[in-house]
Short mmCIF file of C-alpha atoms in Angstrom, two decimals:
data_model
loop_
_atom_site.label_atom_id
_atom_site.label_comp_id
_atom_site.label_asym_id
_atom_site.label_seq_id
_atom_site.Cartn_x
_atom_site.Cartn_y
_atom_site.Cartn_z
CA UNK A 22 47.74 -12.58 134.43
CA UNK A 23 45.65 -15.09 136.37
CA UNK A 24 47.14 -16.90 139.37
CA UNK A 25 45.07 -20.01 139.84
CA UNK A 26 47.07 -22.25 142.19
CA UNK A 27 46.29 -21.88 145.88
CA UNK A 28 48.64 -23.33 148.46
CA UNK A 29 48.31 -24.11 152.14
CA UNK A 30 50.83 -25.79 154.40
CA UNK A 31 51.05 -28.10 157.37
CA UNK A 32 54.13 -28.40 159.52
CA UNK A 33 56.21 -31.54 159.16
CA UNK A 34 59.10 -30.67 161.43
CA UNK A 35 62.30 -28.68 161.01
CA UNK A 36 63.38 -27.80 157.52
CA UNK A 37 60.38 -28.89 155.51
CA UNK A 38 56.61 -28.67 155.23
CA UNK A 39 53.90 -30.30 153.15
CA UNK A 40 52.67 -28.22 150.26
CA UNK A 41 49.12 -29.00 149.18
CA UNK A 42 48.30 -27.60 145.76
CA UNK A 43 44.66 -26.91 144.99
CA UNK A 44 44.06 -26.65 141.26
CA UNK A 45 41.46 -23.95 140.70
CA UNK A 46 39.24 -24.72 137.75
CA UNK A 47 39.64 -28.45 138.28
CA UNK A 48 36.18 -29.86 138.81
CA UNK A 49 37.36 -32.85 140.83
CA UNK A 50 39.59 -30.73 143.12
CA UNK A 51 42.76 -32.66 142.37
CA UNK A 52 45.43 -32.20 145.04
CA UNK A 53 48.94 -33.36 145.49
CA UNK A 54 51.14 -33.35 148.54
CA UNK A 55 54.85 -32.76 148.13
CA UNK A 56 57.41 -32.12 150.84
CA UNK A 57 58.93 -28.79 149.93
CA UNK A 58 62.12 -27.57 151.55
CA UNK A 59 61.21 -24.66 153.80
CA UNK A 60 62.97 -21.45 152.82
CA UNK A 61 62.91 -17.81 153.81
CA UNK A 62 60.48 -15.51 152.06
CA UNK A 63 62.11 -12.84 149.91
CA UNK A 64 60.16 -9.99 148.30
CA UNK A 65 60.94 -8.91 144.74
CA UNK A 66 58.72 -5.96 143.94
CA UNK A 67 55.23 -7.28 144.66
CA UNK A 68 56.23 -10.93 144.14
CA UNK A 69 57.22 -13.28 146.96
CA UNK A 70 59.89 -15.95 146.46
CA UNK A 71 60.28 -18.80 148.92
CA UNK A 72 58.35 -19.70 152.05
CA UNK A 73 54.78 -20.69 151.21
CA UNK A 74 54.66 -18.66 148.00
CA UNK A 75 53.92 -20.43 144.69
CA UNK A 76 57.00 -21.26 142.63
CA UNK A 77 57.43 -18.35 140.24
CA UNK A 78 58.37 -18.37 136.56
CA UNK A 79 61.04 -15.97 135.34
CA UNK A 80 62.59 -15.06 132.02
CA UNK A 81 65.21 -12.70 130.62
CA UNK A 82 65.06 -10.32 127.68
CA UNK A 83 67.40 -10.81 124.73
CA UNK A 84 67.01 -7.28 123.38
CA UNK A 85 69.58 -4.55 123.75
CA UNK A 86 68.53 -3.02 127.06
CA UNK A 87 69.32 0.47 125.78
CA UNK A 88 66.60 -0.06 123.18
CA UNK A 89 63.80 0.90 125.55
CA UNK A 90 60.95 0.35 123.10
CA UNK A 91 62.22 -3.04 121.97
CA UNK A 92 62.87 -4.15 125.53
CA UNK A 93 59.50 -2.96 126.82
CA UNK A 94 57.68 -4.59 123.89
CA UNK A 95 59.34 -7.90 124.66
CA UNK A 96 58.62 -7.67 128.39
CA UNK A 97 54.95 -6.96 127.73
CA UNK A 98 54.76 -10.08 125.57
CA UNK A 99 56.41 -12.01 128.38
CA UNK A 100 53.85 -10.62 130.82
CA UNK A 101 51.04 -11.78 128.53
CA UNK A 102 52.60 -15.26 128.51
CA UNK A 103 52.58 -15.35 132.32
CA UNK A 104 56.12 -14.25 133.18
CA UNK A 105 56.20 -13.10 136.81
CA UNK A 106 59.74 -11.69 137.11
CA UNK A 107 61.92 -10.44 134.25
CA UNK A 108 65.67 -9.91 134.10
CA UNK A 109 67.57 -7.52 131.85
CA UNK A 110 71.27 -7.36 131.07
CA UNK A 111 73.03 -4.25 132.36
CA UNK A 112 76.40 -4.25 130.57
CA UNK A 113 76.81 -0.48 130.41
CA UNK A 114 75.99 2.80 132.12
CA UNK A 115 73.54 3.54 129.30
CA UNK A 116 71.66 0.33 130.13
CA UNK A 117 71.50 1.26 133.81
CA UNK A 118 70.19 4.73 133.01
CA UNK A 119 67.14 3.44 131.11
CA UNK A 120 65.94 1.22 133.97
CA UNK A 121 63.44 3.85 135.23
CA UNK A 122 61.86 4.14 131.76
CA UNK A 123 61.57 0.38 131.38
CA UNK A 124 60.24 -0.12 134.88
CA UNK A 125 57.59 2.56 134.43
CA UNK A 126 56.24 0.83 131.32
CA UNK A 127 55.91 -2.72 132.73
CA UNK A 128 53.96 -4.33 135.56
CA UNK A 129 56.25 -7.13 136.78
CA UNK A 130 59.43 -6.86 138.91
CA UNK A 131 62.62 -5.95 137.08
CA UNK A 132 65.95 -7.64 137.86
CA UNK A 133 69.30 -6.17 136.80
CA UNK A 134 71.88 -8.75 135.70
CA UNK A 135 75.42 -7.58 136.49
CA UNK A 136 78.78 -9.01 135.52
CA UNK A 137 82.27 -7.65 136.17
CA UNK A 138 81.43 -4.03 137.04
CA UNK A 139 80.22 -3.48 140.60
CA UNK A 140 79.53 0.19 139.86
CA UNK A 141 76.85 -0.83 137.37
CA UNK A 142 75.15 -2.82 140.13
CA UNK A 143 75.06 0.28 142.32
CA UNK A 144 73.74 2.38 139.43
CA UNK A 145 71.03 -0.22 138.77
CA UNK A 146 69.99 -0.16 142.42
CA UNK A 147 69.81 3.63 142.38
CA UNK A 148 67.82 3.50 139.13
CA UNK A 149 65.09 1.41 140.78
CA UNK A 150 65.77 -2.23 139.92
CA UNK A 151 63.70 -4.54 142.11
CA UNK A 152 66.53 -7.02 142.50
CA UNK A 153 70.18 -7.39 141.54
CA UNK A 154 71.85 -10.53 140.27
CA UNK A 155 75.62 -10.69 140.61
CA UNK A 156 78.05 -13.43 139.68
CA UNK A 157 80.57 -13.93 142.50
CA UNK A 158 83.05 -15.42 140.06
CA UNK A 159 83.61 -12.12 138.26
CA UNK A 160 82.33 -9.24 140.39
CA UNK A 161 85.64 -8.48 142.12
CA UNK A 162 86.91 -7.83 145.65
CA UNK A 163 85.03 -8.10 148.94
CA UNK A 164 84.97 -4.33 149.21
CA UNK A 165 83.21 -4.06 145.84
CA UNK A 166 80.62 -6.61 146.95
CA UNK A 167 80.17 -4.69 150.20
CA UNK A 168 79.40 -1.50 148.31
CA UNK A 169 76.74 -3.29 146.25
CA UNK A 170 75.16 -4.71 149.39
CA UNK A 171 75.19 -1.34 151.13
CA UNK A 172 73.26 0.16 148.21
CA UNK A 173 70.81 -2.75 148.03
CA UNK A 174 70.19 -2.69 151.78
CA UNK A 175 69.46 1.03 151.68
CA UNK A 176 66.79 0.40 149.03
CA UNK A 177 65.48 -2.78 150.67
CA UNK A 178 65.97 -4.95 147.58
CA UNK A 179 67.35 -8.50 147.38
CA UNK A 180 70.50 -9.72 145.68
CA UNK A 181 70.81 -13.06 143.94
CA UNK A 182 74.09 -14.86 144.30
CA UNK A 183 74.33 -16.47 140.87
CA UNK A 184 77.04 -19.12 140.73
CA UNK A 185 77.69 -20.44 137.23
CA UNK A 186 79.95 -23.34 136.33
CA UNK A 187 81.40 -21.35 133.43
CA UNK A 188 82.68 -18.58 135.69
CA UNK A 189 83.56 -20.48 138.86
CA UNK A 190 86.45 -18.90 140.75
CA UNK A 191 89.85 -20.15 139.58
CA UNK A 192 90.97 -20.99 143.11
CA UNK A 193 88.03 -23.40 143.49
CA UNK A 194 88.70 -24.98 140.10
CA UNK A 195 92.28 -25.56 141.18
CA UNK A 196 91.27 -26.79 144.63
CA UNK A 197 88.91 -29.44 143.27
CA UNK A 198 90.80 -30.12 140.04
CA UNK A 199 88.05 -28.92 137.76
CA UNK A 200 84.44 -27.74 137.91
CA UNK A 201 82.79 -29.91 140.53
CA UNK A 202 79.72 -30.03 142.71
CA UNK A 203 81.86 -29.26 145.74
CA UNK A 204 83.37 -26.20 144.11
CA UNK A 205 79.99 -24.78 143.06
CA UNK A 206 78.50 -25.28 146.50
CA UNK A 207 81.56 -23.84 148.25
CA UNK A 208 81.39 -20.74 146.09
CA UNK A 209 77.75 -20.17 147.04
CA UNK A 210 78.34 -20.84 150.74
CA UNK A 211 81.40 -18.58 150.83
CA UNK A 212 79.38 -15.72 149.40
CA UNK A 213 76.48 -16.34 151.76
CA UNK A 214 78.95 -15.95 154.63
CA UNK A 215 80.39 -12.83 153.04
CA UNK A 216 76.93 -11.29 152.66
CA UNK A 217 75.98 -12.20 156.21
CA UNK A 218 79.25 -10.80 157.57
CA UNK A 219 78.19 -7.50 156.03
CA UNK A 220 74.80 -7.80 157.74
CA UNK A 221 72.93 -8.61 154.52
CA UNK A 222 70.50 -11.54 154.38
CA UNK A 223 68.03 -10.48 151.70
CA UNK A 224 69.41 -13.24 149.49
CA UNK A 225 68.30 -15.54 146.67
CA UNK A 226 70.67 -18.28 145.50
CA UNK A 227 71.31 -20.05 142.23
CA UNK A 228 73.86 -22.66 141.22
CA UNK A 229 73.68 -23.49 137.52
CA UNK A 230 75.62 -25.49 134.98
CA UNK A 231 74.96 -26.80 131.50
CA UNK A 232 75.70 -30.23 132.98
CA UNK A 233 72.34 -31.48 134.29
CA UNK A 234 73.54 -34.03 136.91
CA UNK A 235 76.05 -31.48 138.24
CA UNK A 236 73.32 -28.87 138.64
CA UNK A 237 70.97 -31.32 140.35
CA UNK A 238 73.54 -32.52 142.87
CA UNK A 239 74.83 -29.02 143.67
CA UNK A 240 71.31 -27.78 144.39
CA UNK A 241 70.53 -30.81 146.52
CA UNK A 242 73.53 -30.10 148.70
CA UNK A 243 72.87 -26.37 148.81
CA UNK A 244 69.24 -26.98 149.78
CA UNK A 245 70.38 -29.11 152.72
CA UNK A 246 72.79 -26.45 153.94
CA UNK A 247 70.82 -23.22 153.71
CA UNK A 248 67.26 -21.91 153.95
CA UNK A 249 67.64 -19.10 151.42
CA UNK A 250 65.28 -19.49 148.45
CA UNK A 251 66.71 -21.23 145.39
CA UNK A 252 66.42 -20.07 141.79
CA UNK A 253 66.60 -23.15 139.53
CA UNK A 254 67.76 -23.47 135.96
CA UNK A 255 70.05 -25.26 133.53
CA UNK A 256 72.30 -22.63 132.03
CA UNK A 257 73.10 -22.63 128.31
CA UNK A 258 70.64 -25.49 127.79
CA UNK A 259 70.40 -24.84 124.04
CA UNK A 260 67.61 -24.32 121.53
CA UNK A 261 64.00 -25.11 122.47
CA UNK A 262 64.20 -28.46 120.68
CA UNK A 263 66.69 -29.89 123.19
CA UNK A 264 66.92 -27.15 125.82
CA UNK A 265 63.38 -27.67 127.07
CA UNK A 266 64.07 -31.38 127.53
CA UNK A 267 67.30 -30.80 129.44
CA UNK A 268 65.71 -28.10 131.56
CA UNK A 269 62.67 -30.24 132.31
CA UNK A 270 64.91 -33.06 133.52
CA UNK A 271 67.10 -30.84 135.70
CA UNK A 272 64.49 -28.45 137.05
CA UNK A 273 61.80 -31.12 137.28
CA UNK A 274 64.00 -33.54 139.23
CA UNK A 275 64.70 -30.90 141.87
CA UNK A 276 61.11 -29.67 142.08
CA UNK A 277 59.93 -33.26 142.52
CA UNK A 278 62.20 -33.44 145.58
CA UNK A 279 60.69 -30.26 147.01
CA UNK A 280 63.69 -28.12 146.07
CA UNK A 281 63.33 -24.75 144.35
CA UNK A 282 61.34 -21.54 144.76
CA UNK A 283 61.60 -19.84 141.36
CA UNK A 284 62.64 -21.12 137.93
CA UNK A 285 63.94 -19.95 134.59
CA UNK A 286 64.14 -22.20 131.55
CA UNK A 287 67.14 -20.74 129.68
CA UNK A 288 66.71 -21.17 125.93
CA UNK A 289 68.41 -19.91 122.80
CA UNK A 290 65.64 -18.02 121.03
CA UNK A 291 62.36 -16.34 121.85
CA UNK A 292 62.04 -15.97 125.66
CA UNK A 293 58.27 -16.46 125.39
CA UNK A 294 59.07 -20.16 125.02
CA UNK A 295 60.96 -20.04 128.33
CA UNK A 296 57.81 -18.96 130.14
CA UNK A 297 55.58 -21.53 128.47
CA UNK A 298 58.09 -24.30 129.19
CA UNK A 299 58.40 -23.16 132.81
CA UNK A 300 54.69 -23.45 133.40
CA UNK A 301 54.52 -26.81 131.67
CA UNK A 302 57.20 -28.11 134.05
CA UNK A 303 55.26 -26.82 137.06
CA UNK A 304 51.94 -28.07 135.69
CA UNK A 305 53.37 -31.55 135.10
CA UNK A 306 54.10 -31.77 138.85
CA UNK A 307 50.76 -30.18 139.82
CA UNK A 308 52.62 -27.26 141.38
CA UNK A 309 50.94 -24.52 139.33
CA UNK A 310 48.09 -24.33 136.91
CA UNK A 311 47.94 -21.42 134.52
CA UNK A 312 46.26 -21.73 131.15
CA UNK A 313 45.32 -24.88 129.26
CA UNK A 314 46.87 -28.33 129.40
CA UNK A 315 46.57 -30.52 126.32
CA UNK A 316 46.87 -34.28 126.53
CA UNK A 317 46.95 -36.17 123.24
CA UNK A 318 47.63 -39.74 122.21
CA UNK A 319 50.83 -40.64 120.30
CA UNK A 320 48.73 -42.02 117.39
CA UNK A 321 49.06 -45.49 115.92
CA UNK A 322 47.61 -47.71 113.18
CA UNK A 323 44.11 -47.39 114.67
CA UNK A 324 44.09 -43.63 114.01
CA UNK A 325 41.93 -42.51 111.08
CA UNK A 326 42.05 -38.73 111.50
CA UNK A 327 44.94 -36.28 111.20
CA UNK A 328 45.39 -35.91 114.97
CA UNK A 329 48.67 -34.02 114.64
CA UNK A 330 46.97 -31.26 112.66
CA UNK A 331 44.08 -31.07 115.15
CA UNK A 332 46.43 -30.80 118.12
CA UNK A 333 48.53 -28.11 116.44
CA UNK A 334 45.48 -25.98 115.62
CA UNK A 335 44.03 -26.32 119.12
CA UNK A 336 47.41 -25.50 120.69
CA UNK A 337 47.64 -22.40 118.54
CA UNK A 338 44.21 -21.19 119.64
CA UNK A 339 44.29 -22.05 123.35
CA UNK A 340 47.06 -19.79 124.69
CA UNK A 341 44.97 -16.79 123.64
CA UNK A 342 42.18 -17.95 125.95
CA UNK A 343 44.34 -18.51 129.03
CA UNK A 344 41.80 -20.73 130.79
CA UNK A 345 42.85 -23.37 133.33
CA UNK A 346 41.43 -26.34 131.49
CA UNK A 347 42.60 -29.83 130.50
CA UNK A 348 41.78 -30.77 126.90
CA UNK A 349 42.16 -34.31 125.57
CA UNK A 350 42.61 -35.06 121.86
CA UNK A 351 42.53 -38.80 121.26
CA UNK A 352 42.86 -40.75 118.03
CA UNK A 353 40.51 -43.68 118.69
CA UNK A 354 38.12 -45.33 121.13
CA UNK A 355 41.00 -47.04 123.01
CA UNK A 356 42.44 -43.73 124.19
CA UNK A 357 39.08 -41.99 124.16
CA UNK A 358 36.76 -41.05 127.02
CA UNK A 359 38.01 -43.95 129.13
CA UNK A 360 41.69 -43.09 129.44
CA UNK A 361 41.00 -39.36 129.15
CA UNK A 362 38.12 -39.28 131.64
CA UNK A 363 39.93 -36.78 133.91
CA UNK A 364 40.08 -34.21 131.11
CA UNK A 365 37.63 -31.34 131.34
CA UNK A 366 36.80 -31.56 127.62
CA UNK A 367 37.99 -33.89 124.88
CA UNK A 368 37.41 -35.68 121.62
CA UNK A 369 37.89 -39.30 120.56
CA UNK A 370 38.26 -39.54 116.79
CA UNK A 371 37.06 -42.34 114.54
CA UNK A 372 36.35 -42.72 110.83
CA UNK A 373 35.07 -39.37 109.59
CA UNK A 374 33.50 -38.70 113.00
CA UNK A 375 34.50 -38.00 116.60
CA UNK A 376 32.93 -38.23 120.02
CA UNK A 377 32.89 -35.00 122.03
CA UNK A 378 33.02 -35.63 125.79
CA UNK A 379 33.23 -33.81 129.14
CA UNK A 380 34.70 -35.53 132.18
CA UNK A 381 34.48 -38.87 130.39
CA UNK A 382 30.80 -38.50 129.48
CA UNK A 383 29.95 -38.36 125.78
CA UNK A 384 28.01 -35.23 124.79
CA UNK A 385 27.50 -35.89 121.09
CA UNK A 386 28.96 -37.22 117.89
CA UNK A 387 30.47 -34.68 115.49
CA UNK A 388 31.68 -34.79 111.90
CA UNK A 389 35.38 -34.72 111.04
CA UNK A 390 35.18 -31.23 109.55
CA UNK A 391 33.50 -29.96 112.75
CA UNK A 392 36.10 -31.30 115.20
CA UNK A 393 38.16 -28.14 115.68
CA UNK A 394 35.28 -25.65 115.68
CA UNK A 395 33.16 -27.80 118.02
CA UNK A 396 36.00 -28.38 120.45
CA UNK A 397 36.92 -24.68 120.60
CA UNK A 398 33.26 -23.75 121.03
CA UNK A 399 32.92 -26.02 124.07
CA UNK A 400 36.20 -24.74 125.52
CA UNK A 401 34.97 -21.14 125.28
CA UNK A 402 31.91 -22.11 127.32
CA UNK A 403 34.04 -23.66 130.06
CA UNK A 404 34.54 -22.04 133.43
#
């Protein structure tokens, strides 16, 4: 995996700093400055979350964890897609027992996701998980939480407090007459205090709901009240068709405000799409740049070539290359080299021909049947 975003910071006073993102591979050294909420740095395996570290992209397997081969195969595909931290469900003792086998076969940090049974969390810690995620709404008494924290502290691994709207504590639902922003934030803050009372501060936080505005507001408040790193996501967002849109709105709105240190786009389906969507969200805000970015026109009555087909074929080929490059595919001279001049490489299509250009400068004219092969050939030369 190739990390290509380099960050440096300048102090802007208490609680926040400017994050300047240098896009490696960008010939004009594009930069953007965004005030990012300053958080503690937490280590998950070899990956840093929070502080000045790049915002990381996570995913979660949907295999049966006990199926070691199936789980490892899926994680390796996630690694190839750029996943930096992966989470597995640990619903049983059998799942906890196979953690060492899974961990040995992968190269990214492994997070154990625990619900209901605190003993499974302890078993996962002992088995070598790099991080534990617990849901305070269903994990049980303070003593059970304390035992988890004691085990995690002994191993030096972090614990994520994962507050979900769907499992918010009943007393908070009653207190606020439903699932509310205040209830979600209070749950997170209460558990921060509980962890700290036990002398544990190796913490990552998440507050998620399927309701996008609720998630945004809860994270805004939580960000203003704590400096622990925040894991962002819209839970149960749905299939890729709509889930990516809802996640982009929720996660993107918070990132644009400088809130968030690691993200997961939760989708129903292949988790590879979660990773790709996560990077696209970060790339759209110039926060990370990994792999290609395609910009293409929406097409109109001036279009003479099958642009949709061209874009689809280029998209299919590019992820295999993994180069940090911006490719423009335009349907006519209006949206051609002029509007796409910041692209590294692009084409502007006309009648039976297209103009191939680099950084807005035309290289040559190519025939319609040569568009895809010529474009891919130039992309392979890039770098």
